[in-house]
CSV table of C-alpha atoms in Angstrom, one decimal:
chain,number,residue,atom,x,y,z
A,1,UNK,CA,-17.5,23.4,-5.0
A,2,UNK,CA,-15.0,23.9,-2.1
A,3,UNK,CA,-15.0,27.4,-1.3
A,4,UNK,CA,-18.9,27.6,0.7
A,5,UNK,CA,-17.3,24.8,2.7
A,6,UNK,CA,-14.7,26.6,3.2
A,7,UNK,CA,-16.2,30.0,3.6
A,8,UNK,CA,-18.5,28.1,6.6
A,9,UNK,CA,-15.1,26.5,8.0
A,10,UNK,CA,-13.6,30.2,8.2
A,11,UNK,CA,-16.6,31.4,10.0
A,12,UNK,CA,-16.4,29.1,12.8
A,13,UNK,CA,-12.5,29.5,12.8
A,14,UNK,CA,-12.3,25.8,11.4
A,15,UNK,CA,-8.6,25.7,9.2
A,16,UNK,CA,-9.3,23.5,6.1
A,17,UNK,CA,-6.1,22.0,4.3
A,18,UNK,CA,-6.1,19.8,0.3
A,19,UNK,CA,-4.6,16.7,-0.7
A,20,UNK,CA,-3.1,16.8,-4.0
A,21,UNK,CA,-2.4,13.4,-5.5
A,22,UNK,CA,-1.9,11.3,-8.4
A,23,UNK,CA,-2.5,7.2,-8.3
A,24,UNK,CA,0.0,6.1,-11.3
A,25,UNK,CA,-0.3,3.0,-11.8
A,26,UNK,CA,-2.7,2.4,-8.3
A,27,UNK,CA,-5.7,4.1,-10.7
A,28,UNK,CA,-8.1,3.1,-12.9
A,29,UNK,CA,-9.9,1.2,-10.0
A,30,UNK,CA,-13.6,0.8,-8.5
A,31,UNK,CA,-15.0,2.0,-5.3
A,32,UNK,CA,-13.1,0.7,-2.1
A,33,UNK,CA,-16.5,-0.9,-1.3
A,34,UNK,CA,-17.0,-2.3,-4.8
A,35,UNK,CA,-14.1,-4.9,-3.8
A,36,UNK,CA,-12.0,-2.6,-5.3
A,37,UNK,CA,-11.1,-4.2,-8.3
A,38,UNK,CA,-10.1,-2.8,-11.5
A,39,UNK,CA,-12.7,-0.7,-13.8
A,40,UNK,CA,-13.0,-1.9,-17.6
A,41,UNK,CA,-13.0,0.6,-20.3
A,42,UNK,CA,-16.8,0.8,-20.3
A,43,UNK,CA,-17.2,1.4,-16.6
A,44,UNK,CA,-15.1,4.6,-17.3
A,45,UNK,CA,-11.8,3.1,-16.8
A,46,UNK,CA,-8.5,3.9,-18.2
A,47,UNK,CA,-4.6,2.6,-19.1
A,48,UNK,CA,-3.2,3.9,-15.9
A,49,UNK,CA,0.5,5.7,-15.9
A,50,UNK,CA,3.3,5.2,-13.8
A,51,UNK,CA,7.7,5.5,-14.0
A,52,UNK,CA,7.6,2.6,-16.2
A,53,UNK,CA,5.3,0.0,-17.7
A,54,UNK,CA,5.5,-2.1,-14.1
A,55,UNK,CA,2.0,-3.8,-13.2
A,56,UNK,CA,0.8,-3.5,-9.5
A,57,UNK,CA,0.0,-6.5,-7.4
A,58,UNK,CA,-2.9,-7.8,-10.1
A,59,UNK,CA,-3.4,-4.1,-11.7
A,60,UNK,CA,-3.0,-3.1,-15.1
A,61,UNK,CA,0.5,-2.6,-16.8
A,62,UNK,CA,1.2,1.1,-16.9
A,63,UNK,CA,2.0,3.1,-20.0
A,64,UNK,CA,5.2,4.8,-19.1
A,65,UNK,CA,5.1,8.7,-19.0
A,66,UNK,CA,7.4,10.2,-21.4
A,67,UNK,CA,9.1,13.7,-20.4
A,68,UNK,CA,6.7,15.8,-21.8
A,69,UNK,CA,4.0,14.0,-19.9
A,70,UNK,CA,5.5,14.4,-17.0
A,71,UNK,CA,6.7,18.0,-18.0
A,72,UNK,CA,2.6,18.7,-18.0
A,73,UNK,CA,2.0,16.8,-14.9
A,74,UNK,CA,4.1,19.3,-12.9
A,75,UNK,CA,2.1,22.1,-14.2
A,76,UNK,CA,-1.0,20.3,-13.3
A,77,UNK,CA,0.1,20.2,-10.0
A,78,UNK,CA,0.6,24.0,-9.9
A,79,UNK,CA,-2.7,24.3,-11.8
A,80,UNK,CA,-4.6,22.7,-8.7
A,81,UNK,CA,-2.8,24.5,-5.9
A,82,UNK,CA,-3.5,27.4,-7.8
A,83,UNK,CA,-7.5,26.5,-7.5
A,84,UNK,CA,-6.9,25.7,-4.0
A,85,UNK,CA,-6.0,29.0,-2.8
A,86,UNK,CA,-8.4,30.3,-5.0
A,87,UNK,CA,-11.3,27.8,-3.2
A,88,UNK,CA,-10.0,29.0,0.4
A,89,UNK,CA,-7.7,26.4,1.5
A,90,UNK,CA,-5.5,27.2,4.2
A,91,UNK,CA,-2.7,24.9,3.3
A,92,UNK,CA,-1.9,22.2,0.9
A,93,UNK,CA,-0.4,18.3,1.5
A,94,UNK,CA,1.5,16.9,-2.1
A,95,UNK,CA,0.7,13.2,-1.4
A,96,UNK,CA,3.9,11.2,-2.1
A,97,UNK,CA,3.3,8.1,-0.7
A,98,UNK,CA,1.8,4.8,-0.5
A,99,UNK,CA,2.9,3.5,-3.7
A,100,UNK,CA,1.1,6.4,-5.5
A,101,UNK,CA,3.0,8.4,-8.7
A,102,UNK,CA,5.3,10.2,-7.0
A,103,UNK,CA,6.6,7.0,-4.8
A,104,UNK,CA,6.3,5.3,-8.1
A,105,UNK,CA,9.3,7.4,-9.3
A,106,UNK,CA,11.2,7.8,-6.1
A,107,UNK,CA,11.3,3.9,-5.2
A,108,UNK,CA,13.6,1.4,-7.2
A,109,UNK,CA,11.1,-1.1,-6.8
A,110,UNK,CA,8.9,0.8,-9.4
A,111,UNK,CA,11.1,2.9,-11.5
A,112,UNK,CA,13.6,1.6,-14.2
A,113,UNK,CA,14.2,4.5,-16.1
A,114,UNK,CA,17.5,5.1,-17.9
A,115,UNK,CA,16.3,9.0,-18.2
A,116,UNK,CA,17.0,11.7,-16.1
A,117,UNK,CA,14.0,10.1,-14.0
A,118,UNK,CA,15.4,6.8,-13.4
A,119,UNK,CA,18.3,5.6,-11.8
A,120,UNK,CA,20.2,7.4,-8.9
A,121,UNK,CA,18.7,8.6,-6.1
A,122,UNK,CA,18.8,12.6,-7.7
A,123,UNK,CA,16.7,11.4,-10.6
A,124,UNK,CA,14.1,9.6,-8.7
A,125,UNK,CA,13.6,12.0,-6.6
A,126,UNK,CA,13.4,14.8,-9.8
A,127,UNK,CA,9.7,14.8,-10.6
A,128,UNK,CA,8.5,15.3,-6.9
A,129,UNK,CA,11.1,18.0,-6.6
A,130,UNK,CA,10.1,19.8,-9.4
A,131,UNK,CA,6.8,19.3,-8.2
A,132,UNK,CA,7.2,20.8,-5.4
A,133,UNK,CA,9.3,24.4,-6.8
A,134,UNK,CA,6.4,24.8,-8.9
A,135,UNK,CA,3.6,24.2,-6.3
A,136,UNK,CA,5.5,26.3,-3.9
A,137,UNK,CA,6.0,29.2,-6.7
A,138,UNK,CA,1.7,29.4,-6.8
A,139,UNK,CA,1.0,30.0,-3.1
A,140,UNK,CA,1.3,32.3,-1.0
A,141,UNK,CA,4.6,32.3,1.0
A,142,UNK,CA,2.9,31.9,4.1
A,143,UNK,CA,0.4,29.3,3.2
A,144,UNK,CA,2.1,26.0,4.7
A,145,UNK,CA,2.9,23.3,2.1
A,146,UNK,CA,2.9,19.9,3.6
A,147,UNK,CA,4.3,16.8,2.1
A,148,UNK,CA,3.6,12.7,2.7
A,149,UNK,CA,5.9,10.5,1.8
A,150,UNK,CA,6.6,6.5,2.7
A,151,UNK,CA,9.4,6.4,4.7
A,152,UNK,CA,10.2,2.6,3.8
A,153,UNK,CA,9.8,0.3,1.4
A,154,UNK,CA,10.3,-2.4,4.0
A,155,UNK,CA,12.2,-4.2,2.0
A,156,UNK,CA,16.3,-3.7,2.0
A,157,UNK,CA,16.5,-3.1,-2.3
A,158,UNK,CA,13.4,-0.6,-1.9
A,159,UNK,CA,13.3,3.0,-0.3
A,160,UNK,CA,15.0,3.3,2.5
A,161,UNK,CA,14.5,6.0,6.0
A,162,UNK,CA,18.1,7.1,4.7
A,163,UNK,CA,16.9,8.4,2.0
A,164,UNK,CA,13.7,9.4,3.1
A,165,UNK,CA,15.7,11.9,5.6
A,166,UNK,CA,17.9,13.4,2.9
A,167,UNK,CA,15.2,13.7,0.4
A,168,UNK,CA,13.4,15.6,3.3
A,169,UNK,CA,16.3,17.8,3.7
A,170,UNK,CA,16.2,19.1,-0.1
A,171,UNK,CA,12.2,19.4,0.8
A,172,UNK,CA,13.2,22.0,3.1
A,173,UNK,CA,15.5,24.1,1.6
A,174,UNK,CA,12.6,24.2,-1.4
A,175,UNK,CA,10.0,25.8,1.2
A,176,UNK,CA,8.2,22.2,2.5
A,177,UNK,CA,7.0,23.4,6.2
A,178,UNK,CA,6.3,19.4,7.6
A,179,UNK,CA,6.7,16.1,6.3
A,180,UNK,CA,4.0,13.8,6.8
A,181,UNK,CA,5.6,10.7,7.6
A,182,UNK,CA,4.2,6.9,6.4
A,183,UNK,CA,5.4,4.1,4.6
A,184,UNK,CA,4.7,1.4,2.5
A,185,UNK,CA,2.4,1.0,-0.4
A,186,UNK,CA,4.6,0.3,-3.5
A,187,UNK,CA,5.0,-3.7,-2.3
A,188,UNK,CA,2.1,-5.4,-2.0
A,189,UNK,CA,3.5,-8.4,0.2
A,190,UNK,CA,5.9,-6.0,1.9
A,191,UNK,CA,6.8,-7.6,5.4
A,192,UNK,CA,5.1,-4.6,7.7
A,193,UNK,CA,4.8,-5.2,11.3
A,194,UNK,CA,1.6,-2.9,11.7
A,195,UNK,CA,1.7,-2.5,15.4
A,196,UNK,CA,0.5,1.2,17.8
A,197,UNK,CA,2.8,3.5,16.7
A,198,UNK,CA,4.8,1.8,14.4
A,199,UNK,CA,5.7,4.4,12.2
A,200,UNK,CA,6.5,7.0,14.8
A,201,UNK,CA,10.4,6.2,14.6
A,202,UNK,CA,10.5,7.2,11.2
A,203,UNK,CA,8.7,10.6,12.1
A,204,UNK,CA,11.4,10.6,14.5
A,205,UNK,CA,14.4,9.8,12.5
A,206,UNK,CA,13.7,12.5,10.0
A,207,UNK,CA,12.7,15.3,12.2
A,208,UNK,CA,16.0,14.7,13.5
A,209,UNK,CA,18.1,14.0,11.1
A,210,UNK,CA,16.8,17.1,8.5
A,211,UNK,CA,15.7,18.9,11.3
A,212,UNK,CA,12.2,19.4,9.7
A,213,UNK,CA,8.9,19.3,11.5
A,214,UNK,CA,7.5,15.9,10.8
A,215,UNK,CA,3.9,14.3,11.8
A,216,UNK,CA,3.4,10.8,12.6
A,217,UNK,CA,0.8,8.4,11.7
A,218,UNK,CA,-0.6,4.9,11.9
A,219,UNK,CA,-2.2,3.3,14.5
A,220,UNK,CA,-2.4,6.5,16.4
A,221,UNK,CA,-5.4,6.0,18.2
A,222,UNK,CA,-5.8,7.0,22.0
A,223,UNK,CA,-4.8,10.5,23.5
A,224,UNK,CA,-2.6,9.5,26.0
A,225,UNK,CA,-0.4,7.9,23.0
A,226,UNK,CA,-1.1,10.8,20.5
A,227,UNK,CA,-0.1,13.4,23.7
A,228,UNK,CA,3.2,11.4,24.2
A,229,UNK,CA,4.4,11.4,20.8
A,230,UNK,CA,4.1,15.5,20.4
A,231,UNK,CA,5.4,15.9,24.3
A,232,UNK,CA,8.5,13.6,24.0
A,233,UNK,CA,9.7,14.9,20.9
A,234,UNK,CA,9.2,12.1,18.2
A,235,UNK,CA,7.2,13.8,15.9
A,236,UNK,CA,5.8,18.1,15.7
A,237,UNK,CA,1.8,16.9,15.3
A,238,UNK,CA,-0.2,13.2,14.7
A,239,UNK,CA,-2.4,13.4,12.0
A,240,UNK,CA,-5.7,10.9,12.7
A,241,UNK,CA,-7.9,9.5,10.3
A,242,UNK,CA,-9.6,6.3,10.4
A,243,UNK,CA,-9.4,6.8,14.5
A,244,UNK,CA,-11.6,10.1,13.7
A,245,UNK,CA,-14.1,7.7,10.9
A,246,UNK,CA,-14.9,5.6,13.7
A,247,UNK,CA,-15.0,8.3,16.2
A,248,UNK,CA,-16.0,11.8,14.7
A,249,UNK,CA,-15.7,13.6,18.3
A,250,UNK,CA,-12.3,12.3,19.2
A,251,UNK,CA,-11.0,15.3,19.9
A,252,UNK,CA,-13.6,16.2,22.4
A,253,UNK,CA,-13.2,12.8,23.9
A,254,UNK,CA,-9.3,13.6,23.8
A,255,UNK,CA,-9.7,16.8,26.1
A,256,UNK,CA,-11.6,15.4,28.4
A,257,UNK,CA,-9.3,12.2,28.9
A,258,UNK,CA,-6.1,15.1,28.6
A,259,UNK,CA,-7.9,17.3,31.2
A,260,UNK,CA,-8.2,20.2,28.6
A,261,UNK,CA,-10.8,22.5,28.8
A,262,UNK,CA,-12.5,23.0,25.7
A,263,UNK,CA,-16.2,24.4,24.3
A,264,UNK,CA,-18.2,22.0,23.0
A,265,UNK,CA,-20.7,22.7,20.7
A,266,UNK,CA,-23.9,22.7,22.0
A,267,UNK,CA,-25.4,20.6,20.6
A,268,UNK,CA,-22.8,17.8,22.0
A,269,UNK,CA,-22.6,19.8,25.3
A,270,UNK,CA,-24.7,17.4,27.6
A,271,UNK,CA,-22.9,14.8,26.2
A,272,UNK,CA,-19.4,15.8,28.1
A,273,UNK,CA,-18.5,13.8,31.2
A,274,UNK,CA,-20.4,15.5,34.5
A,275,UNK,CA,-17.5,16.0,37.2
C-alpha cells in the first residue's frame, strides 16, 4: 500500500520516513474523535500488553508480556523495518515515547519487573536495545534509523534527562543516527509546564551530553523560532506536526518569512507574497 506513495514521493524528490510503534498498555482504544475511550471486545478491542499488569490513567489492566513475547516482539519490529525498505522508505523512527511500550519498560513508573526487564536502569532499557540491534541488522547501513524517546517523566521517581542522555549514548554506539527528543506520556497528571519550546533543553542536553544529533519538538511553531533552535545549536533539526495540520504550506510560509528562495509549486505560485 506504501510503495506508489512512495514511488510518487521519489519522483518529485520528496524523502518519505516510517514510524514504528507499539501502544502497550495505551491500546485497545477508539478513534481520537470517538472521545477516545476504550473499545469493548465486540468493537474489535483487545486485553492490551505492557511491562507489567499496571492500568493507565482509566485504561485496562495490562497482561504482562512474558520473555518469549517479548522475544517475538523484537522480531516483529525487524519484520516491519524489513517491509519498509521493501515499500520504499527512506528511513525509519522506533517510537519510544509517550508512555507507549517501549517507555513502558524503560520508565520505573510502569515497569516492576524482577526479570532481566525490570529493575536497574540496564534492564529497562533491554527490550528497546535489542530492538534496536535487530532493526538496525535489516536495513541498509545507510538508511538513517531515528529514535523518539520522552526525555522526562516530570516527575523526580520517573525517567529522568540523566538517563535519557546515557541511554542515548548506548543508541549510538548501536547505529541510531538522531534522537527525536519529547517527554512525557507515561503519567497522566504529570506536572508539565507546556510552554514554546519547552522541550528544546532536553534536545539540547542530550545532543551535548552523548554528542548525538537530536531534533526538538513541541510547540515549535513559527520560523523565526524553529530557525533559532537549528542556528544556535540546541538541537540538529525540529520536527513539526500539528503546526503543519493546521498549516499544510508552512514551509513555503517559512521561506518566505526566512527570506529563502524556494519553487513553489504552481499551483500555489500566485499565492506567494508579491515584493
Amino acid at each position: 500500500a506504501f510503495k506508489p506513495i512512495n514511488d510518487f514521493a521519489k519522483s518529485l524528490n520528496v524523502k518519505m520516513g516510517i514510524q514504528l510503534a507499539h501502544a502497550g498498555r495505551k491500546a485497545s482504544t477508539m478513534l481520537p474523535w470517538d472521545d477516545h475511550r476504550i473499545a469493548s471486545l465486540e468493537e474489535g478491542g483487545w486485553i492490551p500488553v505492557s511491562s507489567s499488569p499496571l492500568a493507565y490513567h482509566g485504561m485496562l489492566e495490562p497482561h504482562e508480556l512474558t520473555v518469549t513475547e517479548i522475544a517475538e516482539l523484537v522480531k516483529s519490529f525487524a519484520n516491519a523495518a524489513k517491509r519498509s525498505v521493501a515499500a520504499g522508505f527512506d528511513l525509519v523512527e522506533i517510537h519510544a515515547a509517550h508512555g507507549y511500550l517501549f517507555h513502558q519498560f524503560y520508565s520505573p513508573l510502569s515497569n516492576q519487573r524482577s526479570d532481566n526487564y525490570g529493575g536497574s536502569f540496564e534492564n529497562r532499557i533491554r527490550f528497546l536495545l535489542e530492538t534496536i540491534k535487530a532493526v538496525r541488522s535489516v536495513i541498509p547501513d545507510s538508511m538513517p534509523l531515528f529514535v523518539r524517546i520522552s526525555a522526562s517523566d516530570w516527575v523526580e521517581q520517573g525517567w529522568s534527562i540523566e538517563e535519557s542522555i546515557e541511554l542515548s549514548q548506548l543508541m549510538k554506539e548501536l547505529g541510531v543516527d538522531l534522537v527525536d527528543v519529547s517527554s512525557g506520556g507515561n503519567l497522566h497528571n504529570a506536572p508539565i509546564k507546556a510552554v514554546p519550546g519547552f522541550q528544546v533543553p532536553f534536545a539540547q542536553a542530550i545532543r551535548q551530553g552523548a554528542d548525538i544529533p537530536t531534533s526538538a519538538v513541541g510547540l515549535i511553531t513559527g520560523a523565526k523560532q524553529a530557525d533559532e533552535i537549528i542556528s544556535s545549536g540546541k538541537a540538529d533539526a525540529v520536527f513539526l506536526a500539528r503546526a503543519m495540520i493546521r498549516n499544510p504550506r508552512w514551509a513555503m510560509a517559512a521561506a518566505e518569512e526566512l527570506g529563502v528562495k524556494i519553487d513553489w509549486p504552481l499551483q500555489f505560485d500566485r499565492g506567494r507574497t508579491l515584493t
